[in-house]
mmCIF file of C-alpha atoms in Angstrom:
data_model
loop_
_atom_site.group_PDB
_atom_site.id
_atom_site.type_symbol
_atom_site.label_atom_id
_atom_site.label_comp_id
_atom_site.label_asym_id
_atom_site.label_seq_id
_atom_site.Cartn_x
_atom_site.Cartn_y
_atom_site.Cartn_z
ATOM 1 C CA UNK A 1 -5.611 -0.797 13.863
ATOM 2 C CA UNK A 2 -4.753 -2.491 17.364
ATOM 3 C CA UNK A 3 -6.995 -2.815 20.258
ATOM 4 C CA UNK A 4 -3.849 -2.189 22.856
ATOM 5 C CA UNK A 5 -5.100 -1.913 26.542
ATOM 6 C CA UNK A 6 -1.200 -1.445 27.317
ATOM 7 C CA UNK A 7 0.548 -0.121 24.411
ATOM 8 C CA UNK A 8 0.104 2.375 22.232
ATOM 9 C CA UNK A 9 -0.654 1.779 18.949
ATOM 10 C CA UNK A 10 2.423 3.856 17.793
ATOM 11 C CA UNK A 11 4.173 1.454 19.597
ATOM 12 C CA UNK A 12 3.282 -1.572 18.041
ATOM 13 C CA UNK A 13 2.929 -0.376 13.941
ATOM 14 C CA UNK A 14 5.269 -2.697 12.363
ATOM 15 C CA UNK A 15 5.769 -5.402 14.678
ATOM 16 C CA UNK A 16 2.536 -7.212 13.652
ATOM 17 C CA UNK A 17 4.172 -9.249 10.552
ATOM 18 C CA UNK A 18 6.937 -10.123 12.793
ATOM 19 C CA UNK A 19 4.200 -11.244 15.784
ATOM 20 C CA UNK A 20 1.968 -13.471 13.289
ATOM 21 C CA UNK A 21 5.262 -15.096 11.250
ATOM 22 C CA UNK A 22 6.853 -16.191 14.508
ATOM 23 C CA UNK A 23 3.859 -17.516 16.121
ATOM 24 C CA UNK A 24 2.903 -19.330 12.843
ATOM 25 C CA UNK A 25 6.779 -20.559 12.590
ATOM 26 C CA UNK A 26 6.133 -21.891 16.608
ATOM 27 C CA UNK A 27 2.710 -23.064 15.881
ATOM 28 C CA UNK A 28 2.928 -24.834 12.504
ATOM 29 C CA UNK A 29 -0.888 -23.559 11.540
ATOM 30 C CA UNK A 30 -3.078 -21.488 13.014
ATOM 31 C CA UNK A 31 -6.426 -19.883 11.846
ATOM 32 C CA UNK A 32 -7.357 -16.400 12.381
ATOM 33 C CA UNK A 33 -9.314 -16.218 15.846
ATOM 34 C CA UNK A 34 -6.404 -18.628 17.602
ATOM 35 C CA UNK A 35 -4.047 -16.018 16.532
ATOM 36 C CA UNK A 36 -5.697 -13.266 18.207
ATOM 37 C CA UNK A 37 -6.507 -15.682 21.055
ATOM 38 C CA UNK A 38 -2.640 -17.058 21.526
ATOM 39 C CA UNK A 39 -1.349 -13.183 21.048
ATOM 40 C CA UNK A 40 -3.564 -12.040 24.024
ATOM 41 C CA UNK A 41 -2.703 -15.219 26.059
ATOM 42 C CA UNK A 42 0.765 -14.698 25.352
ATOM 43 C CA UNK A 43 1.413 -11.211 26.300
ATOM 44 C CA UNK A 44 -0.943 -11.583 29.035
ATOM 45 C CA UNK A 45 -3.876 -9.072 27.369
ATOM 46 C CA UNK A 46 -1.465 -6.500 27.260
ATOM 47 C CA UNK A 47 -1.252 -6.936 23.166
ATOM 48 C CA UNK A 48 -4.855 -7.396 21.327
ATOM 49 C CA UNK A 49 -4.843 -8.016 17.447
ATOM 50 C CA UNK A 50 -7.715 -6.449 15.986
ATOM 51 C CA UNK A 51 -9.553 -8.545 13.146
ATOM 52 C CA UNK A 52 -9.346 -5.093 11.130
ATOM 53 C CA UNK A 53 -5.411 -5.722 11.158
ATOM 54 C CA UNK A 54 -5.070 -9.168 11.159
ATOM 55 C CA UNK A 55 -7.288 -10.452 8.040
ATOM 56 C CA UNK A 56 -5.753 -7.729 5.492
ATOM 57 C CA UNK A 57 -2.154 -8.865 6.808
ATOM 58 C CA UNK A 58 -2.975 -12.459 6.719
ATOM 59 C CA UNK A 59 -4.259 -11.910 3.056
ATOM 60 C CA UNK A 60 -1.019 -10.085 1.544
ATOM 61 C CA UNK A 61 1.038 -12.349 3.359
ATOM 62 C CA UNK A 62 -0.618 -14.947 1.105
ATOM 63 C CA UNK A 63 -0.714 -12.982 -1.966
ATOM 64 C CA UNK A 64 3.343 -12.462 -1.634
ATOM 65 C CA UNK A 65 3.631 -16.196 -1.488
ATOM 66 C CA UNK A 66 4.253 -16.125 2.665
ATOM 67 C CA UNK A 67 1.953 -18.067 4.278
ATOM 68 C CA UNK A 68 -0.018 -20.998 2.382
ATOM 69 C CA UNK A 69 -3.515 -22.191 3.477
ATOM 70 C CA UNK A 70 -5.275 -25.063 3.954
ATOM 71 C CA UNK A 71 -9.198 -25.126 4.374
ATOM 72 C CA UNK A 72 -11.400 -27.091 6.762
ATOM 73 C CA UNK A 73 -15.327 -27.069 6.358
ATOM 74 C CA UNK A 74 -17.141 -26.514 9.965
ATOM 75 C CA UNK A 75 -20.696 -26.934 9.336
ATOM 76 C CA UNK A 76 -21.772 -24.187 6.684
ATOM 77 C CA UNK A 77 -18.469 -22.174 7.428
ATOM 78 C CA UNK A 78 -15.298 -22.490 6.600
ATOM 79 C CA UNK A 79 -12.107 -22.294 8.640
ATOM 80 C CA UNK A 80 -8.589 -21.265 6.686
ATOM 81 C CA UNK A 81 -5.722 -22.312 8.282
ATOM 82 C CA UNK A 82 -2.477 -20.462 7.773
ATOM 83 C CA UNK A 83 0.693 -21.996 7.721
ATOM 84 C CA UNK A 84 4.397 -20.535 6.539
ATOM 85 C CA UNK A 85 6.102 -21.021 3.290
ATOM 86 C CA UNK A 86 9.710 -21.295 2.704
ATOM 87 C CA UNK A 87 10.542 -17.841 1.576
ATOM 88 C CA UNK A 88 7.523 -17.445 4.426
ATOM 89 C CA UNK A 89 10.110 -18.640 7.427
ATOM 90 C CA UNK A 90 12.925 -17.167 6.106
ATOM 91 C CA UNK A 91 10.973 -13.896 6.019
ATOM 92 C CA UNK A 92 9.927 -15.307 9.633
ATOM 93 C CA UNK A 93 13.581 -14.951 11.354
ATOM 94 C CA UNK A 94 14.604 -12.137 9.274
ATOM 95 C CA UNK A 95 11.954 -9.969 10.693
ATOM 96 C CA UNK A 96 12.597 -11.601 14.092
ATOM 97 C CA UNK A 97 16.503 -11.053 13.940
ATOM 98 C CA UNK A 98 15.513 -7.313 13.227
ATOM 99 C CA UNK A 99 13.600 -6.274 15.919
ATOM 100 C CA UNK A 100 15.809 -8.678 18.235
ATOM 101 C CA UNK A 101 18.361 -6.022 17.093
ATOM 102 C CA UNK A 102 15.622 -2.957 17.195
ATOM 103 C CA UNK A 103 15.033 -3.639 20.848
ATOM 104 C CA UNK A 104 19.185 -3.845 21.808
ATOM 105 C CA UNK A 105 19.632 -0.654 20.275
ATOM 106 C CA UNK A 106 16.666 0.842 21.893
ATOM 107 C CA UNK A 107 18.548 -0.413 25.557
ATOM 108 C CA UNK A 108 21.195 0.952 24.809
ATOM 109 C CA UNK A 109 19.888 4.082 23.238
ATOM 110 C CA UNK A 110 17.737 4.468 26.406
ATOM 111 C CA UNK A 111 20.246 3.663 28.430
ATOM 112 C CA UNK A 112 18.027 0.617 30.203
ATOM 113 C CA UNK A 113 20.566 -1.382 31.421
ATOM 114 C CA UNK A 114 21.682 1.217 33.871
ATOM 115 C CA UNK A 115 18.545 2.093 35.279
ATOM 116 C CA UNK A 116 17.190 -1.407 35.961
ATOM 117 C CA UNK A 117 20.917 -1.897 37.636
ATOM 118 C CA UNK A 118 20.258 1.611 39.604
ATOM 119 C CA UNK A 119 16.975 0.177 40.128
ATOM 120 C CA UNK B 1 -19.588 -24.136 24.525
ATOM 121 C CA UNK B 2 -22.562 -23.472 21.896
ATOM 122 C CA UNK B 3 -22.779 -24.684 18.656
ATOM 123 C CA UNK B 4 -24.377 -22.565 16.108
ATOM 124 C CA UNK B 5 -27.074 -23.605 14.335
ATOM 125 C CA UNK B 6 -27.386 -23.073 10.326
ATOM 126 C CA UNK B 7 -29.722 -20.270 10.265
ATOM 127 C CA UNK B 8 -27.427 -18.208 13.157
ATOM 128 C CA UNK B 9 -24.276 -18.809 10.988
ATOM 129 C CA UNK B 10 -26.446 -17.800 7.677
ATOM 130 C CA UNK B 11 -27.331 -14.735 9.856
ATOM 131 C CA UNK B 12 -23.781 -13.685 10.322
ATOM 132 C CA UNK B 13 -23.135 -14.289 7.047
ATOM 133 C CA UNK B 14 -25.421 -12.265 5.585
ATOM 134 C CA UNK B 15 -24.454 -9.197 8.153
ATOM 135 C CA UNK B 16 -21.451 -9.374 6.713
ATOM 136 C CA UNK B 17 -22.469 -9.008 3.265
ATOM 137 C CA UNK B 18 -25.144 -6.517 4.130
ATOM 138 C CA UNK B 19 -22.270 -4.276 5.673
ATOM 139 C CA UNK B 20 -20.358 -4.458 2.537
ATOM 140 C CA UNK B 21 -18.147 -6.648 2.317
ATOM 141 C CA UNK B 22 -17.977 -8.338 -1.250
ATOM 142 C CA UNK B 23 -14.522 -10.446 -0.847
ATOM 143 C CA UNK B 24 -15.220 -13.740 -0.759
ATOM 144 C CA UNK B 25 -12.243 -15.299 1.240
ATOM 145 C CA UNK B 26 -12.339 -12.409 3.294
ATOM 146 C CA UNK B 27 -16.190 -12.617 4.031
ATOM 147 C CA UNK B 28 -15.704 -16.588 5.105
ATOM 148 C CA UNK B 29 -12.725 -14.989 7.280
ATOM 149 C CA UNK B 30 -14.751 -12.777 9.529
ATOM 150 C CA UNK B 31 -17.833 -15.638 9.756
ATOM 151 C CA UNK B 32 -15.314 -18.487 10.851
ATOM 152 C CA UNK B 33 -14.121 -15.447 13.487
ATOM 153 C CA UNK B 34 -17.230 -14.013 14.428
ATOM 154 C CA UNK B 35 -18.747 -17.744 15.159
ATOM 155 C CA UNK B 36 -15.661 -18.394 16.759
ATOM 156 C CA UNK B 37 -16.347 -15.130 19.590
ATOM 157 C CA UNK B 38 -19.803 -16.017 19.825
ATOM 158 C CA UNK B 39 -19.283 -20.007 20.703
ATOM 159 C CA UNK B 40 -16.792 -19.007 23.189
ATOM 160 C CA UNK B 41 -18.222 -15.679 24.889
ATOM 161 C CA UNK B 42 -22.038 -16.101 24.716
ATOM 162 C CA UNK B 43 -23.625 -16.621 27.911
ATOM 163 C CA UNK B 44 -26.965 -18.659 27.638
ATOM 164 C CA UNK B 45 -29.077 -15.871 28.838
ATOM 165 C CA UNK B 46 -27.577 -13.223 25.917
ATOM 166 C CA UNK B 47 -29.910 -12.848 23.377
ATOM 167 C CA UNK B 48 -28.115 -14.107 19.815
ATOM 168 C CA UNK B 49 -29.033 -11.004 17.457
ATOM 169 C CA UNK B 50 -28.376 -8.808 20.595
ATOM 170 C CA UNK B 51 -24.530 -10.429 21.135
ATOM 171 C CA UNK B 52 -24.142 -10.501 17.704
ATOM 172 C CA UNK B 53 -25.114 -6.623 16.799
ATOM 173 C CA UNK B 54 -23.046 -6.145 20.456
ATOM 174 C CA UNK B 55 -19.546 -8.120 19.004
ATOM 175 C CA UNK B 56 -19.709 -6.666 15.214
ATOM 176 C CA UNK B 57 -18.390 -2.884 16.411
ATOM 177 C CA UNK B 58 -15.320 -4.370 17.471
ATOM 178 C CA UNK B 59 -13.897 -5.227 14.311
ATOM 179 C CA UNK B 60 -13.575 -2.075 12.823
ATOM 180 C CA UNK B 61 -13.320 1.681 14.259
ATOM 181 C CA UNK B 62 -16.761 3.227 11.382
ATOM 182 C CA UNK B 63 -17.702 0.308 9.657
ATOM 183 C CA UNK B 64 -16.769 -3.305 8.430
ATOM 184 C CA UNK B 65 -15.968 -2.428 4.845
ATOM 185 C CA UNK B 66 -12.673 -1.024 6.520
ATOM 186 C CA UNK B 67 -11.136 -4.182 6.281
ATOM 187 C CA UNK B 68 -11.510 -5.035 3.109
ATOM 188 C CA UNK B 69 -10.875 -1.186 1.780
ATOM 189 C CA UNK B 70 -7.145 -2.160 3.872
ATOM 190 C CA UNK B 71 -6.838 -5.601 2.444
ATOM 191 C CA UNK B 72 -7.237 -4.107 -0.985
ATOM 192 C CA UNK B 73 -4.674 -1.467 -0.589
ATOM 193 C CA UNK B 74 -2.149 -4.146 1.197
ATOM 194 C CA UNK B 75 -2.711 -6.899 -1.397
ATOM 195 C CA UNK B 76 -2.143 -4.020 -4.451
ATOM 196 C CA UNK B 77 0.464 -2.084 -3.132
ATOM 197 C CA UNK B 78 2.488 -4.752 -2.149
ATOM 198 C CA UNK B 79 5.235 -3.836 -4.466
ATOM 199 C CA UNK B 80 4.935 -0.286 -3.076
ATOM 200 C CA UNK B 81 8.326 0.075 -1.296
ATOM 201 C CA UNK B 82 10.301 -1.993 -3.979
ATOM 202 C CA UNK B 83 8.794 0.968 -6.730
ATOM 203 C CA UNK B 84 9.834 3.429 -4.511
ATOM 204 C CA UNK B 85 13.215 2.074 -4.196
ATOM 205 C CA UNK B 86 13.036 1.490 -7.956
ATOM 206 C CA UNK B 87 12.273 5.357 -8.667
ATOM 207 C CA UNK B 88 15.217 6.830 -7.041
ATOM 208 C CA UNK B 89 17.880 4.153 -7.845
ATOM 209 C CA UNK B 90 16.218 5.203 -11.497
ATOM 210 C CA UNK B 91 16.414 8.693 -10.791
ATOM 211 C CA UNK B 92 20.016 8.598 -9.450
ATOM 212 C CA UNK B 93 20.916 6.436 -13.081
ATOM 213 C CA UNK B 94 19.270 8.765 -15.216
ATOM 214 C CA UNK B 95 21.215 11.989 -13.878
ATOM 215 C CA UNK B 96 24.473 10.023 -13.685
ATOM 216 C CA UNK B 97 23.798 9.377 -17.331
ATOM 217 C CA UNK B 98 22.588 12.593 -18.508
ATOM 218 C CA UNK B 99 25.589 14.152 -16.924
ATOM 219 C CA UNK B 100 28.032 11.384 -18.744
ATOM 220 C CA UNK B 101 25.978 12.671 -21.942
ATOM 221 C CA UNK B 102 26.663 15.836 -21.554
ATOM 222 C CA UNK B 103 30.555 15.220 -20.979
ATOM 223 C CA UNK B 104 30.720 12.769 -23.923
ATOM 224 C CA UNK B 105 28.815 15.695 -26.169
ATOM 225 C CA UNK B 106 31.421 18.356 -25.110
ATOM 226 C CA UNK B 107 34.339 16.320 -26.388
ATOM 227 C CA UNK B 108 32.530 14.521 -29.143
ATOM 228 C CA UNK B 109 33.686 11.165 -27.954
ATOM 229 C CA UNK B 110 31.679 8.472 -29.463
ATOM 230 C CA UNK B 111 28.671 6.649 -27.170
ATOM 231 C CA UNK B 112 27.143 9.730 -26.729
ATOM 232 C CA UNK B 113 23.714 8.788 -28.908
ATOM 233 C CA UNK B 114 23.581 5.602 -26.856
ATOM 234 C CA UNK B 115 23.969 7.225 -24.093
ATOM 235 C CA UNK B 116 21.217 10.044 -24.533
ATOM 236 C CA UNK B 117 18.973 6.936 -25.770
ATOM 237 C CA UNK B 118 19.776 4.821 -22.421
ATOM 238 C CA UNK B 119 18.725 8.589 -20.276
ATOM 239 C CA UNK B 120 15.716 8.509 -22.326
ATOM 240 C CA UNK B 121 14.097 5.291 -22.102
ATOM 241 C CA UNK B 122 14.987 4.788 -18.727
ATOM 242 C CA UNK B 123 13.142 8.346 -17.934
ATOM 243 C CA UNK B 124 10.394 7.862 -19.740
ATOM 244 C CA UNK B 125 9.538 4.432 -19.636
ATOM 245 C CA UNK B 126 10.778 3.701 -16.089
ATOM 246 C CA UNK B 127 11.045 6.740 -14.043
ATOM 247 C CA UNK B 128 7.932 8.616 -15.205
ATOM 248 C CA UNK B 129 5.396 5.572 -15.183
ATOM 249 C CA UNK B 130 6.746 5.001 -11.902
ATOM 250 C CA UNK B 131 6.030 8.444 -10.695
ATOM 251 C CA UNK B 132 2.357 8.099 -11.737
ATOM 252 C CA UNK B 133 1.771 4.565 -10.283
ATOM 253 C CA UNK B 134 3.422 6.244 -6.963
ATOM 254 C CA UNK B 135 1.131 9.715 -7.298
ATOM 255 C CA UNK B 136 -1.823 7.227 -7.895
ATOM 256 C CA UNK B 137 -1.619 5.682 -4.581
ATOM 257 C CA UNK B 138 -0.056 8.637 -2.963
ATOM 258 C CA UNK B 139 -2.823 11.390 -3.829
ATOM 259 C CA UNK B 140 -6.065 10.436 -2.391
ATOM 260 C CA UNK B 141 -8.490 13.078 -4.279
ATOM 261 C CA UNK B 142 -9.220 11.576 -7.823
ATOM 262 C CA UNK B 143 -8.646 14.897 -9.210
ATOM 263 C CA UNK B 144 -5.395 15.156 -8.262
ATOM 264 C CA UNK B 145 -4.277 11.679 -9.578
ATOM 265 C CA UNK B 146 -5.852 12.733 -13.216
ATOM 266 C CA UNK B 147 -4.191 15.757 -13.242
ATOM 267 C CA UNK B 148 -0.952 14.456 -11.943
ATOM 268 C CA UNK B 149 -0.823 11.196 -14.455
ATOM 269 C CA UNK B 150 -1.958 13.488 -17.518
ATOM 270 C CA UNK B 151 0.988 15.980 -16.758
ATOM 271 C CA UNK B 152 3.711 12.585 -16.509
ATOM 272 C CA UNK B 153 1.914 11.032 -19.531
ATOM 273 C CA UNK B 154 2.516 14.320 -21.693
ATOM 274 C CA UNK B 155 6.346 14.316 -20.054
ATOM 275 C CA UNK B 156 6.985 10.838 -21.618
ATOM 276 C CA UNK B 157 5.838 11.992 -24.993
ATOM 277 C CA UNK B 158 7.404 14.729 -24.788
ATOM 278 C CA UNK B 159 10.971 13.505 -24.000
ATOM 279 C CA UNK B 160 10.075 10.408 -26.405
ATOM 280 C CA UNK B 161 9.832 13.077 -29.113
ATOM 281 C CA UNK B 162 13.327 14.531 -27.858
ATOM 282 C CA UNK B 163 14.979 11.338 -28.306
ATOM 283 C CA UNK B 164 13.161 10.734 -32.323
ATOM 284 C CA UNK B 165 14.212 14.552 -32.877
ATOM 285 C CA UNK B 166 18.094 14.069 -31.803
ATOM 286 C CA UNK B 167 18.157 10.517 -33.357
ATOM 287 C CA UNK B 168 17.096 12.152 -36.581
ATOM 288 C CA UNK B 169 13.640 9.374 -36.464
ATOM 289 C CA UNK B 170 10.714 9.481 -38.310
ATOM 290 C CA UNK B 171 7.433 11.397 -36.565
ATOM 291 C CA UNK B 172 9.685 13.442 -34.274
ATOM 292 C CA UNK B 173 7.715 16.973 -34.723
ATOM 293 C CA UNK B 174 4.628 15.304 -34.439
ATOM 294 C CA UNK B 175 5.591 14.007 -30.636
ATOM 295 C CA UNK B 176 7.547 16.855 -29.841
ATOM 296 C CA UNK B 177 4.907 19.683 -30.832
ATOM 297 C CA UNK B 178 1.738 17.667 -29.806
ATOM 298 C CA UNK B 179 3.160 17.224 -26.557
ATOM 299 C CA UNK B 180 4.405 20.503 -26.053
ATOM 300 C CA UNK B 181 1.084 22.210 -27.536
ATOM 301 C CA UNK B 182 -1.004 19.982 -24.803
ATOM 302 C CA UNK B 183 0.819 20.640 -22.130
ATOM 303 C CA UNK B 184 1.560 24.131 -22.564
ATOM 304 C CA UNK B 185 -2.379 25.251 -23.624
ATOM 305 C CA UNK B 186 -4.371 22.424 -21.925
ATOM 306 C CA UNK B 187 -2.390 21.210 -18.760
ATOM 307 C CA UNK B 188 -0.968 24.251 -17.349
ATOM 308 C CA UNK B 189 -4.119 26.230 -17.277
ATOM 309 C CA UNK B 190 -6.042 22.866 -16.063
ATOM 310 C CA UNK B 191 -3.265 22.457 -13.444
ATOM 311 C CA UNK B 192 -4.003 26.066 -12.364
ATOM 312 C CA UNK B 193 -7.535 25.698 -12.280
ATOM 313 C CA UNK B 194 -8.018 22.351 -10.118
ATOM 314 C CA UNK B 195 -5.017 22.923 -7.966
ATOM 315 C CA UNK B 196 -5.758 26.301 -6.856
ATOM 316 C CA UNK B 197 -9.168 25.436 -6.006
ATOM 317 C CA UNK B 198 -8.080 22.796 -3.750
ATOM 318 C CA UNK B 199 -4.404 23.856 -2.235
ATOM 319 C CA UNK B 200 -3.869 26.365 0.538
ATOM 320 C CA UNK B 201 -0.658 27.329 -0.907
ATOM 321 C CA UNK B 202 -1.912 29.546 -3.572
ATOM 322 C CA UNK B 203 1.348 31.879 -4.353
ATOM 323 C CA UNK B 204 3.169 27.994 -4.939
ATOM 324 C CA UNK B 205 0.463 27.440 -7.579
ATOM 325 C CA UNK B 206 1.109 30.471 -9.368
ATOM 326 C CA UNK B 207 4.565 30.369 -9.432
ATOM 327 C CA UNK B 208 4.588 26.742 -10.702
ATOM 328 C CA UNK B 209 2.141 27.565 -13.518
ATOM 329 C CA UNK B 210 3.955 30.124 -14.551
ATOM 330 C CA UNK B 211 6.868 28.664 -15.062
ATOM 331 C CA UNK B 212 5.410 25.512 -16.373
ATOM 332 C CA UNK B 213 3.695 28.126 -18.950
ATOM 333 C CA UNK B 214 6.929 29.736 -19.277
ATOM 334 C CA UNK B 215 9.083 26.948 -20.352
ATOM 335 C CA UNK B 216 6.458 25.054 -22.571
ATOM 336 C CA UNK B 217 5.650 28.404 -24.729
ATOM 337 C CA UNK B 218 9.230 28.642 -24.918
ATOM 338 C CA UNK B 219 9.654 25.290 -26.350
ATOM 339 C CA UNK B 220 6.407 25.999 -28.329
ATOM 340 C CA UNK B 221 8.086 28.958 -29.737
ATOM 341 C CA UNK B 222 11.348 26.679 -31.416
ATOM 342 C CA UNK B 223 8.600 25.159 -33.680
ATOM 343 C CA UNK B 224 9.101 26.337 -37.224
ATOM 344 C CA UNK B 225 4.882 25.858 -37.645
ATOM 345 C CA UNK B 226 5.452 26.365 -41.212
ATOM 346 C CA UNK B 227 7.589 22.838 -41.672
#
């Protein structure tokens, strides 16, 4: 599902929801190619969301009532912009506060703090 | 930057439709995206069709219709988890009940009928549906999910008719020995058939049908067929 030059995809099942609600929470509204654009920017190409992953996310997050759209005509195309709902940001810094708390455990668990101090 | 013209955008349109995409929404997705990659990466000596045939394979790992195959399944199953959940909190009510039935039975204290009639409905109506919408998205040959959903459909009619026999309701036999007689003579041997075609564990299959055949001709054989 991921084009990862960095990670594997293993790695990074699951933390897509939390990746696209947060930026869209930062960002306000966003269409689909300036997701995958800010993502790469962001994590310096290390992260790549595929448009395979991305679209059928972007369309159950609206189904569930998540993310609400707004639609701008480009010529004979036209460009949906996604923006959070309500239930859409609080879903936003649950998911956020989660992996925040994912990725303290995993320090601990792999005892990082010690060997970046032994470092 | 380039700006497309009508014609290029009508060609990327129609790409996507030719390579099976049929969603709407999700077809005006990948165009505004796909325009998007070519205004920003096409160099002005790349041929158009060429770039364009050259940036499709990188939306999908066999073929475009992917995406909308996983949008479907994401957009349906949303509420997959929450039945899940759903199942076993059911699951974990309807033996807690079934065992307060039983106690309330032994020492005829009075609730018991509601009781069994709460175990029931909540089996039949919850759990079991539940269990086929969950085998229907589970199992991914179509065999499987027709066997599977036949066999839970006959278990709700079959404990529906256990509930009309012990309430003393109208049309009890009728549930009880239709359901019974179907899944005794027609689903076991049908379950036998199609699964031991397909499953590697053949001795499993056996031993299931037999004592799914078993268990329904013993319940076939309570029937007084002369009442």
């Amino acid at each position: 599902m991921y084009i990862c030059p960095m990670y594997s995809s293993e790695l990074l099942k699951g933390t897509l929801k939390t990746i696209v609600l947060n930026l869209l929470k930062e960002q306000g509204k966003m269409y689909g190619y300036e997701i995958t654009q800010r993502v790469k920017m962001l994590s310096s190409d290390k992260i790549q969301i595929t448009e395979g992953a991305l679209y059928p996310l972007l369309h159950a997050l609206e189904k569930q009532g998540e993310v609400t759209t707004q639609e701008e005509f480009i010529g004979k195309r036209v460009r949906k912009y996604y923006s959070l709902t309500e239930k859409g940001t609080v879903s936003a810094n649950e998911k956020v506060n989660e992996l925040s708390d994912f990725m303290l455990t995993l320090r601990f668990l792999l005892n990082l703090d010690s060997t970046s101090a032994n470092g | 930057m380039v700006k497309l013209t009508d014609e290029q955008v009508d060609y990327v349109l129609n790409e996507i439709k030719a390579r099976g995409v049929t969603i709407e929404d999700l077809q005006y997705n990948l165009l505004d995206h796909m325009c998007c990659i070519i205004e920003n990466e096409i160099r002005d000596e790349d041929d158009f069709y060429q770039f364009v045939n050259a940036v499709f394979p990188q939306f999908f790992h066999e073929n475009l219709v992917e995406i909308e195959k996983e949008t479907i399944l994401l957009v349906t199953f949303k509420n997959y988890y929450a039945m899940k959940k759903t199942m076993y909190l059911t699951s974990v009510l309807v033996t807690a009940f079934m065992i307060l039935f039983s106690l309330f039975k032994i020492f005829h204290l009075p609730g018991a009928a509601a009781l069994f009639v709460i175990t029931v409905v909540l089996f039949s109506l919850l759990f079991l549906p539940l269990v086929i919408l969950i085998k229907l998205k589970d199992e991914s040959k179509k065999t499987e999910k027709m066997v599977y959903s036949f066999g839970f459909l006959l278990g709700i009619s079959t404990s529906i008719g256990v509930l009309f026999k012990l309430m003393h309701w109208p049309n009890a036999g009728i549930l009880m020995l239709s359901g019974v007689s179907i899944f005794t003579f027609i689903y076991v041997p049908l379950y036998y058939i199609t699964q031991s075609r397909t499953t590697k564990d053949k001795y499993q299959t056996i031993l299931l049908s037999i004592l799914m055949f078993t268990v329904g001709g013993l319940m076939f054989a309570l029937f007084d067929l002369n009442h």
